[in-house]
XYZ file of C-alpha atoms in Angstrom:
111
model
C 20.960 27.305 -16.683
C 23.801 24.936 -16.066
C 23.600 21.178 -16.376
C 24.541 20.792 -12.710
C 21.422 22.724 -11.707
C 19.188 20.372 -13.706
C 20.911 17.316 -12.205
C 20.416 18.706 -8.715
C 16.759 19.383 -9.463
C 16.290 15.848 -10.839
C 17.974 14.320 -7.783
C 15.797 16.391 -5.436
C 12.692 15.197 -7.298
C 13.819 11.570 -7.064
C 14.445 11.889 -3.320
C 11.023 13.501 -2.805
C 9.361 10.643 -4.754
C 11.262 8.047 -2.696
C 10.316 9.651 0.645
C 6.668 9.804 -0.427
C 6.749 6.148 -1.537
C 8.236 5.078 1.816
C 5.506 6.926 3.728
C 2.823 5.229 1.650
C 4.507 1.850 2.184
C 4.412 2.395 5.961
C 0.768 3.430 5.719
C -0.081 0.286 3.741
C 1.651 -1.777 6.430
C -0.507 -0.089 9.039
C -3.699 -0.915 7.109
C -2.557 -4.526 6.657
C -1.841 -4.915 10.370
C -5.225 -3.379 11.258
C -7.079 -5.709 8.891
C -5.279 -8.714 10.387
C -6.081 -7.567 13.929
C -9.714 -7.012 13.014
C -10.052 -10.574 11.658
C -7.936 -12.105 14.434
C -5.186 -13.422 12.169
C -1.437 -12.896 12.417
C 0.421 -10.762 9.882
C 3.551 -12.664 8.873
C 6.917 -10.904 8.651
C 5.204 -7.677 9.817
C 5.565 -6.243 6.326
C 3.865 -5.621 2.986
C 5.484 -5.773 -0.451
C 4.790 -3.526 -3.416
C 3.526 -5.766 -6.220
C 2.215 -3.434 -8.892
C 2.004 0.233 -9.873
C -0.501 1.787 -12.228
C -2.282 5.015 -13.021
C -5.948 5.676 -12.279
C -8.255 8.616 -11.720
C -9.611 9.432 -8.271
C -13.165 10.598 -7.506
C -12.239 14.171 -8.431
C -10.874 13.061 -11.820
C -7.199 13.662 -10.962
C -4.609 11.176 -12.184
C -3.064 9.260 -9.261
C -0.694 6.355 -8.780
C -2.485 3.146 -7.780
C -0.315 0.844 -5.683
C -0.968 -2.832 -4.973
C 0.736 -4.211 -1.861
C 0.774 -7.930 -1.043
C 1.231 -9.517 2.358
C 0.900 -12.889 4.010
C -0.888 -13.863 7.185
C -1.713 -17.034 9.091
C -4.908 -18.152 10.767
C -3.479 -21.123 12.689
C 0.275 -20.601 12.700
C 0.702 -23.502 10.281
C -0.749 -22.022 7.090
C 0.123 -19.049 4.902
C -2.588 -17.028 3.248
C -2.456 -13.992 1.020
C -3.791 -10.503 1.293
C -3.751 -7.381 -0.889
C -3.922 -3.690 -0.030
C -4.799 -1.255 -2.817
C -4.078 2.442 -2.425
C -4.933 5.223 -4.863
C -2.571 8.086 -4.187
C -2.454 8.490 -0.399
C -5.917 6.950 0.153
C -6.837 3.365 0.901
C -9.142 1.808 -1.696
C -9.563 -1.641 -0.160
C -8.010 -4.567 1.714
C -8.563 -8.135 0.495
C -7.973 -11.172 2.745
C -8.212 -14.834 1.710
C -9.716 -16.319 4.876
C -10.663 -20.018 5.249
C -14.363 -19.128 5.466
C -14.120 -17.062 2.289
C -12.518 -13.942 0.911
C -13.057 -10.649 2.705
C -12.986 -7.421 0.751
C -13.323 -4.289 2.799
C -12.584 -0.632 2.970
C -11.402 0.688 6.300
C -11.959 4.164 7.550
C -8.828 6.282 7.378
C -6.899 6.434 10.596
């Protein structure tokens, strides 16, 4: 097969990976916004940022990409606090919020 074919195949794979990563980023943003709404705090900048990538096995033993997303929120409008969303493949593992009354670690139902 020609080199051009392999380059086209590699580019198609890269685009597919990028589209999948953007969908998961949007999903993480949704989970972050829901966690903030649930705890009556305001998500700042309306966005999450990818902080870390790793590999881990899911419950079925398949290798998946684990993504850590960070975000900031405020409880009073004058402070900035941190939160983390961890996703294993397309599934949410947990959301962690640093609230003034103590850290909250929870798993939300998929939605």
